[in-house]
PDB file of C-alpha atoms in Angstrom:
ATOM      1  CA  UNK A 774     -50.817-314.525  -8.696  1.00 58.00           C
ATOM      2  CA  UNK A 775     -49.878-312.155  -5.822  1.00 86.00           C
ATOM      3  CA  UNK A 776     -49.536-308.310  -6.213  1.00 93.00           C
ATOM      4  CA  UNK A 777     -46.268-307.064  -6.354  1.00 95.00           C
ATOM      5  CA  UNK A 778     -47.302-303.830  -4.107  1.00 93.00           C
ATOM      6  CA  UNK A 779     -46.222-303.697  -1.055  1.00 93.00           C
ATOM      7  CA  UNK A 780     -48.696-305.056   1.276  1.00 92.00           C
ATOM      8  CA  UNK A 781     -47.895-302.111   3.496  1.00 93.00           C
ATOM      9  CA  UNK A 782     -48.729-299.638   0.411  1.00 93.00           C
ATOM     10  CA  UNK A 783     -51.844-301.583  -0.211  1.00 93.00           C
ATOM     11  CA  UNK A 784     -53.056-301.049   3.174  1.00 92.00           C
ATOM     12  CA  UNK A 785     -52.139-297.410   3.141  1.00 92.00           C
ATOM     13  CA  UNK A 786     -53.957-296.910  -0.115  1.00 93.00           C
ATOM     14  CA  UNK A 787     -56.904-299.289  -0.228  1.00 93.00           C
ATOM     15  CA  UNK A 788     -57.652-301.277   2.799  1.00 92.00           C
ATOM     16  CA  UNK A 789     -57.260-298.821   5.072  1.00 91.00           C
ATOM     17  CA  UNK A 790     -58.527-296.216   3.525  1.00 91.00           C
ATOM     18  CA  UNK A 791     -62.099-294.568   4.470  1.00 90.00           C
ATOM     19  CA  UNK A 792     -63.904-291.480   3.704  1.00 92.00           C
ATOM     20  CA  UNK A 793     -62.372-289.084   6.754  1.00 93.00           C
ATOM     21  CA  UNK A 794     -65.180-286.962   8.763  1.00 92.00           C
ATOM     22  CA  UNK A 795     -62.977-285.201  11.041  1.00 94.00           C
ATOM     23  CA  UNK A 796     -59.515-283.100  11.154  1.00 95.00           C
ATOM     24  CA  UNK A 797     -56.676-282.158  13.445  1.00 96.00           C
ATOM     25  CA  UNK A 798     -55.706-278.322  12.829  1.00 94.00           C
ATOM     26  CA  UNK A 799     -52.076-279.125  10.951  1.00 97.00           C
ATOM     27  CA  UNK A 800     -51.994-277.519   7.966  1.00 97.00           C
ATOM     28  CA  UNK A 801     -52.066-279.209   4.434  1.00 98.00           C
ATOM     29  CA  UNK A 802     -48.498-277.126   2.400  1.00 97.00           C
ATOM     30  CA  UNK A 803     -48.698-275.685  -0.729  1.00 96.00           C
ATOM     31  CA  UNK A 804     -46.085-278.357  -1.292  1.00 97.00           C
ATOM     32  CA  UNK A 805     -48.134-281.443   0.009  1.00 98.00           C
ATOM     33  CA  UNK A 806     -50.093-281.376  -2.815  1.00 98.00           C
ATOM     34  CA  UNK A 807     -47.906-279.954  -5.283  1.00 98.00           C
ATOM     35  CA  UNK A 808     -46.417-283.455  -3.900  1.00 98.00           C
ATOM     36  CA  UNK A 809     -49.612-285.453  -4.440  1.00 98.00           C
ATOM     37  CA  UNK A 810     -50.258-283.338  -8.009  1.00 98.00           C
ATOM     38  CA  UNK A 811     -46.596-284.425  -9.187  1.00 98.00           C
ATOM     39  CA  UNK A 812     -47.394-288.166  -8.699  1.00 97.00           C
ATOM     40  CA  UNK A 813     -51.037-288.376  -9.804  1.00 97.00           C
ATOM     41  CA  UNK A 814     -50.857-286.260 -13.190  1.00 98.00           C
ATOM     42  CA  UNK A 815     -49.216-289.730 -14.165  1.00 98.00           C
ATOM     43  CA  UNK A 816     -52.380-291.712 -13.997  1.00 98.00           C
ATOM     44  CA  UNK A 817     -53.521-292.450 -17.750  1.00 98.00           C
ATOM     45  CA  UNK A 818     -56.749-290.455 -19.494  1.00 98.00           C
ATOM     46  CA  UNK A 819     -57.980-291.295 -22.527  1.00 97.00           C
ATOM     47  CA  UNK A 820     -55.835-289.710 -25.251  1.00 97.00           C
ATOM     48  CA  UNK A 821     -54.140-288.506 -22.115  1.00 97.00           C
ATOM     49  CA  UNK A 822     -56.674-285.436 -22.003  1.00 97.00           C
ATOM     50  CA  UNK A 823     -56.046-284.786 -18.402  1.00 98.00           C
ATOM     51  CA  UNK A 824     -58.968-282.652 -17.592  1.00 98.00           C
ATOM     52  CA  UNK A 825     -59.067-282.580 -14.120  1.00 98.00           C
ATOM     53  CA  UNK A 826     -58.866-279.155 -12.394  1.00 98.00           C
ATOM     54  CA  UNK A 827     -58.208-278.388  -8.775  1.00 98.00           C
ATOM     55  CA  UNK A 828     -59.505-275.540  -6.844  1.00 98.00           C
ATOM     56  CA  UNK A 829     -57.938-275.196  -3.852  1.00 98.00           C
ATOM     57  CA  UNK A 830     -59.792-273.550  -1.277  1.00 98.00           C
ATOM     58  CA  UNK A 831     -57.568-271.713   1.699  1.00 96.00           C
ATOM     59  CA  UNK A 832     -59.171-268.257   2.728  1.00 96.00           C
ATOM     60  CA  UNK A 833     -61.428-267.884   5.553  1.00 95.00           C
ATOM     61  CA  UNK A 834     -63.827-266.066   2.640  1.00 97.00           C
ATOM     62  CA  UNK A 835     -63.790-268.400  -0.062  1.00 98.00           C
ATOM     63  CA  UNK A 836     -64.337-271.276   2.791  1.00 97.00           C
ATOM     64  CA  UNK A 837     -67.675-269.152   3.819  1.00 98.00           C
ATOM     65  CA  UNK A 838     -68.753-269.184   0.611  1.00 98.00           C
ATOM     66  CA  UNK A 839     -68.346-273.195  -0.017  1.00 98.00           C
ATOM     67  CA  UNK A 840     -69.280-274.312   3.259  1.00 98.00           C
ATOM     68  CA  UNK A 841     -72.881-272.004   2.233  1.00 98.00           C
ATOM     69  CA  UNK A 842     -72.709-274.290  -0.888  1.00 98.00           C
ATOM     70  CA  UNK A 843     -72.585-277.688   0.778  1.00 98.00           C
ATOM     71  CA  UNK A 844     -75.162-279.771   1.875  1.00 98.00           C
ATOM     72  CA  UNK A 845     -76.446-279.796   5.788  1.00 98.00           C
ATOM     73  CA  UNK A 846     -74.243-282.634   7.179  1.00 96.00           C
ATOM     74  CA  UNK A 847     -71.282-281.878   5.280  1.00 97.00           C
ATOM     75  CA  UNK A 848     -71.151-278.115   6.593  1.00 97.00           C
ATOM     76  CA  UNK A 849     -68.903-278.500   9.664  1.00 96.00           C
ATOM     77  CA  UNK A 850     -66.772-281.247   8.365  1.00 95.00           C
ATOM     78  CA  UNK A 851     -65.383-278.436   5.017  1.00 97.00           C
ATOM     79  CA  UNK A 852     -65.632-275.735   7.412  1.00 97.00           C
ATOM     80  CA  UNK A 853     -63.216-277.387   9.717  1.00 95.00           C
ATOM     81  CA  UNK A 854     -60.716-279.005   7.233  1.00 97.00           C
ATOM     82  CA  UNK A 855     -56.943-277.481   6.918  1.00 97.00           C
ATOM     83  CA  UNK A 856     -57.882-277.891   3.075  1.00 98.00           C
ATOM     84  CA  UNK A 857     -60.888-278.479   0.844  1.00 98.00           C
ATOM     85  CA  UNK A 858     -60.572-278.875  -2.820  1.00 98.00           C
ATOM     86  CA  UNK A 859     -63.227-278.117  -5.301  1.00 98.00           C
ATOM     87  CA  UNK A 860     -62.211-281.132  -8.157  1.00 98.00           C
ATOM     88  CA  UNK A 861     -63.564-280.063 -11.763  1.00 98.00           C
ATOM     89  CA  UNK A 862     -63.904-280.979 -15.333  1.00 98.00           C
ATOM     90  CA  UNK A 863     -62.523-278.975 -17.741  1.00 98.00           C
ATOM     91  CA  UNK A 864     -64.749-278.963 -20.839  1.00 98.00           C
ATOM     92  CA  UNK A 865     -62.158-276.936 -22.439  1.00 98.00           C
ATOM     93  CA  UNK A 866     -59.217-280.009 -22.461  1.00 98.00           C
ATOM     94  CA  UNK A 867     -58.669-280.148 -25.981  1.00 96.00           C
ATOM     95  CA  UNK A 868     -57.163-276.713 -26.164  1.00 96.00           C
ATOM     96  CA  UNK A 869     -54.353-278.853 -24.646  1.00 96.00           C
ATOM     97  CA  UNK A 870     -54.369-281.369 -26.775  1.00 95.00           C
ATOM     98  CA  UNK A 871     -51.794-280.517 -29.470  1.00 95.00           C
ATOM     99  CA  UNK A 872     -49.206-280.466 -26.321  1.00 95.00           C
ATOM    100  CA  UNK A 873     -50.720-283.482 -24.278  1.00 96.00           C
ATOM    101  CA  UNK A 874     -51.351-285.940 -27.169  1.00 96.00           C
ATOM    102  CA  UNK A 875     -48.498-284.462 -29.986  1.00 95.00           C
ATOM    103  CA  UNK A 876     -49.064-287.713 -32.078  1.00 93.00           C
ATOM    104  CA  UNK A 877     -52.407-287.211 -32.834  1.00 94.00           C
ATOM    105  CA  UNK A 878     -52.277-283.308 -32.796  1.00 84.00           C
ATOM    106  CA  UNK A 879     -55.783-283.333 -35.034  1.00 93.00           C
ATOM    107  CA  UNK A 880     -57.806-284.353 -31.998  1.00 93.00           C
ATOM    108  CA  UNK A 881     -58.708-281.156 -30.950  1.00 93.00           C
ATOM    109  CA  UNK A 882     -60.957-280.753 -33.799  1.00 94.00           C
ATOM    110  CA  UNK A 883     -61.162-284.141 -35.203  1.00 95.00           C
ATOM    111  CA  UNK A 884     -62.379-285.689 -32.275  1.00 95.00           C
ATOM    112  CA  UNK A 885     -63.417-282.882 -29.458  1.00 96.00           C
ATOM    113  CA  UNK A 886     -64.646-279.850 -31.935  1.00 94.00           C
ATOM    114  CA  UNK A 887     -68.473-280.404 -30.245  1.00 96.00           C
ATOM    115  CA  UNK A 888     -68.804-279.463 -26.685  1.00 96.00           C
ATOM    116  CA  UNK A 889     -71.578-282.298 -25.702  1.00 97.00           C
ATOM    117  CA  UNK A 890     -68.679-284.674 -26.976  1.00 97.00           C
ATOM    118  CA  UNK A 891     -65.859-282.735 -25.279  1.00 97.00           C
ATOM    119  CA  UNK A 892     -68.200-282.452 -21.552  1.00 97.00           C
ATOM    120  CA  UNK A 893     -69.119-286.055 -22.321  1.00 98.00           C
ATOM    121  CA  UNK A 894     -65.300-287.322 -22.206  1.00 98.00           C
ATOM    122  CA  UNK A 895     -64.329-284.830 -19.732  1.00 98.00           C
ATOM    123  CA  UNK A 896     -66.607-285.463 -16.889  1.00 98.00           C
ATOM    124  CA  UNK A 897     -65.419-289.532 -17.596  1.00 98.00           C
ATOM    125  CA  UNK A 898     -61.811-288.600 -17.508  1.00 98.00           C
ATOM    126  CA  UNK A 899     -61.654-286.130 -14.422  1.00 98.00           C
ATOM    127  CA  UNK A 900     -63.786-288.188 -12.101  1.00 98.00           C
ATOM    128  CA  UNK A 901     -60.950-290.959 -13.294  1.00 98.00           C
ATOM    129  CA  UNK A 902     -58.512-288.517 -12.513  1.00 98.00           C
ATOM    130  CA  UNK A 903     -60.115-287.832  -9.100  1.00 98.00           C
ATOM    131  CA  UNK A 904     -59.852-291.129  -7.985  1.00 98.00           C
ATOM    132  CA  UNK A 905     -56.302-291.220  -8.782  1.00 98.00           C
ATOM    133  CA  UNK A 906     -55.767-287.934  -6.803  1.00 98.00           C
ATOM    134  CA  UNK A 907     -57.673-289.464  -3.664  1.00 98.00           C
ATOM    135  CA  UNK A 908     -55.043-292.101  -3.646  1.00 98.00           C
ATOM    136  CA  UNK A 909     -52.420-289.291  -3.874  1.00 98.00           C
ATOM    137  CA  UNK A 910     -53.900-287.738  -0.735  1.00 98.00           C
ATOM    138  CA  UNK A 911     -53.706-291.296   1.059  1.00 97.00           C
ATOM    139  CA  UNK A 912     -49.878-291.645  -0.330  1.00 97.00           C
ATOM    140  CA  UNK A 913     -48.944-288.616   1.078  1.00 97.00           C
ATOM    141  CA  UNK A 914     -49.959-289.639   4.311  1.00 96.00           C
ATOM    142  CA  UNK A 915     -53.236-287.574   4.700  1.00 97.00           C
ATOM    143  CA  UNK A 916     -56.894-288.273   5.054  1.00 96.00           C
ATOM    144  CA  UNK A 917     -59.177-287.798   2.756  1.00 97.00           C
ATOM    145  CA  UNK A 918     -62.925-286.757   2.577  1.00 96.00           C
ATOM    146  CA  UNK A 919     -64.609-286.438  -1.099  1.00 97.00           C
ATOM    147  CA  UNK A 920     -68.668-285.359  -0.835  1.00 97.00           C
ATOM    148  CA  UNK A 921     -70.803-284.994  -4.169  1.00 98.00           C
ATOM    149  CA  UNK A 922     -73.669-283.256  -1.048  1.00 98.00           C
ATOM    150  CA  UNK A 923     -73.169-279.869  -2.313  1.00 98.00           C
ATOM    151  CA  UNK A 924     -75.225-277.421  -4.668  1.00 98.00           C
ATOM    152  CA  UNK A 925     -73.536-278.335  -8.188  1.00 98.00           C
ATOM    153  CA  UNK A 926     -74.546-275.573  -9.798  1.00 98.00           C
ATOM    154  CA  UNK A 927     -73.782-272.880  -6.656  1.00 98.00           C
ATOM    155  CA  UNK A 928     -70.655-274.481  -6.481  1.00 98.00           C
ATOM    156  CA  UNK A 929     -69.723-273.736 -10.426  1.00 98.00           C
ATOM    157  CA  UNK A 930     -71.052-269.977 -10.196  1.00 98.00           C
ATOM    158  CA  UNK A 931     -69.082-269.011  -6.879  1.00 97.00           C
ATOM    159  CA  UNK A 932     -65.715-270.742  -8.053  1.00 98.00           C
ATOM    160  CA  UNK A 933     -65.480-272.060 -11.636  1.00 98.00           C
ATOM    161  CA  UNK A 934     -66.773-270.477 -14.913  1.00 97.00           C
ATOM    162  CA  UNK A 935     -69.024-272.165 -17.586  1.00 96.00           C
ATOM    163  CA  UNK A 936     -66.307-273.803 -18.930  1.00 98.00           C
ATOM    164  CA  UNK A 937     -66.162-275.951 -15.657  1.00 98.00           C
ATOM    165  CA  UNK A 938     -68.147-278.538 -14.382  1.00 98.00           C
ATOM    166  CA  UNK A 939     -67.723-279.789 -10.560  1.00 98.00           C
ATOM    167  CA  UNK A 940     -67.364-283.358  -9.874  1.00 98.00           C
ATOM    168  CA  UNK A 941     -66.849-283.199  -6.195  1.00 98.00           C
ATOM    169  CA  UNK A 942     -65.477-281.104  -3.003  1.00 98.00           C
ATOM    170  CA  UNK A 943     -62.484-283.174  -1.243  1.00 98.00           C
ATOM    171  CA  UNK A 944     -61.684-282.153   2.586  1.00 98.00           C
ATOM    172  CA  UNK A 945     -57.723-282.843   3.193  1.00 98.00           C
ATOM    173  CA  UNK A 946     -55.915-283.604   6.296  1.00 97.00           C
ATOM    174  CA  UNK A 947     -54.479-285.560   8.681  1.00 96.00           C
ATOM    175  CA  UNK A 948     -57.555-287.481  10.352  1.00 95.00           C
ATOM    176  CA  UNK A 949     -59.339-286.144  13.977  1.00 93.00           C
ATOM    177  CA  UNK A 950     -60.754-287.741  16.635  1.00 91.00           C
ATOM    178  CA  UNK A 951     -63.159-290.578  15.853  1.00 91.00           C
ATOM    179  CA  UNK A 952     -62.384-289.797  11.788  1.00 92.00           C
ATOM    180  CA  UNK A 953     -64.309-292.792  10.686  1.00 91.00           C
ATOM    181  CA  UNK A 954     -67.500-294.431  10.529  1.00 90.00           C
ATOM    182  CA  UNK A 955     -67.491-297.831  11.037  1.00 90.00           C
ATOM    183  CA  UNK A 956     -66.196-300.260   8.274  1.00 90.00           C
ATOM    184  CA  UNK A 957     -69.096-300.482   5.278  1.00 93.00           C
ATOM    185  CA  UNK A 958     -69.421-304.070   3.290  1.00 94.00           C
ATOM    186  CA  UNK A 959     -68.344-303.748  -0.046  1.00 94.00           C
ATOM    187  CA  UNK A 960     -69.049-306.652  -2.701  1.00 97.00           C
ATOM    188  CA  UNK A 961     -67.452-310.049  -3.198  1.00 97.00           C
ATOM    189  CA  UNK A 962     -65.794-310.887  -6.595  1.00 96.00           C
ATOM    190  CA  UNK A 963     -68.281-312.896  -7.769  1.00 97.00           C
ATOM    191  CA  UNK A 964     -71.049-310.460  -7.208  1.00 97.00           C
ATOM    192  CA  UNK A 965     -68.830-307.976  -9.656  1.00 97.00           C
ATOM    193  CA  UNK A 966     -66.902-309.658 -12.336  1.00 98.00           C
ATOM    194  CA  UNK A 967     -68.548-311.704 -14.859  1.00 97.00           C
ATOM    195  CA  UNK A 968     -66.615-313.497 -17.754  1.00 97.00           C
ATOM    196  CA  UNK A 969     -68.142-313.823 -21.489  1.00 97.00           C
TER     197      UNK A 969
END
């Protein structure tokens, strides 16, 4: 059975794409990812708790104070991004709940009344939801270059509160001069899917 994606799509969203390490200077719009945000909030959660958040990080400060935050080699790469966008957890999603799952409205408190439970199933749901808004970024024609080498816990105190837990820091753009590394290997089917 063949896909019924576009091959051109899948190349633009999977093959092709690679973690970018450099930027030109065009700036990412306030629209380009309300653009990306439209498409991915579409991508299914469990109990559709949606609890990714997005910081986005434009000011010459605020980028001082990430790029402080973030480890050696990723430095120049987030200070040099148009756009860099703190992705979090929101440990907090079930105060949505009642509007984002209105057929089970008891969930908030059935279900997600302890906070190990609630960070638990958000930190499993966001980084789901990150994925998705990777591929977003690569839809909307732009590069994209998610780290997890950054101080977690530097990162939550500068630009979340305790309610928020940070999953990763995404640089945005369209890609530089010699953007990628080469190729990596990735694994063969048989090497990841087993059948019981």
């Amino acid at each position: 059975m063949s896909l019924v994606l576009d091959p051109a799509a899948q190349d633009l969203l999977f093959r092709e794409a690679r973690t970018a390490n450099t930027f030109t200077d065009e700036p990412v719009t306030d629209e380009q990812v309300r653009a990306i945000y439209d498409l991915v909030k579409y991508g299914p959660t469990s109990m559709n708790q949606s609890p990714l958040r997005v910081t986005l990080v434009r000011s010459p400060e605020a980028r001082e104070r990430l790029v402080r935050h973030m480890a050696e080699g990723n430095q120049p790469k987030t200070a040099a991004a148009p756009l860099v966008a703190i992705l979090s957890a929101d440990n907090e999603f079930h105060e949505e709940l009642p509007h984002l799952f209105p057929h089970f409205p008891q969930a908030k408190d059935a279900v997600f009344a302890e906070r190990p439970v609630r960070e638990g199933s958000a930190a499993r749901n966001a980084a789901l939801q990150a994925a998705y808004f990777i591929i977003g970024v690569r839809a909307a024609g732009l590069a994209a270059g998610p780290m997890t080498g950054f101080d977690f816990e530097g990162v939550r105190k500068e630009f979340l509160d305790d309610d928020h837990t940070p999953l990763m820091v995404v640089n945005i753009g369209r890609p530089g001069p010699d953007a990628w590394f080469p190729r990596s290997p990735r694994l063969d089917y048989e090497q990841v899917v087993t059948t019981v």
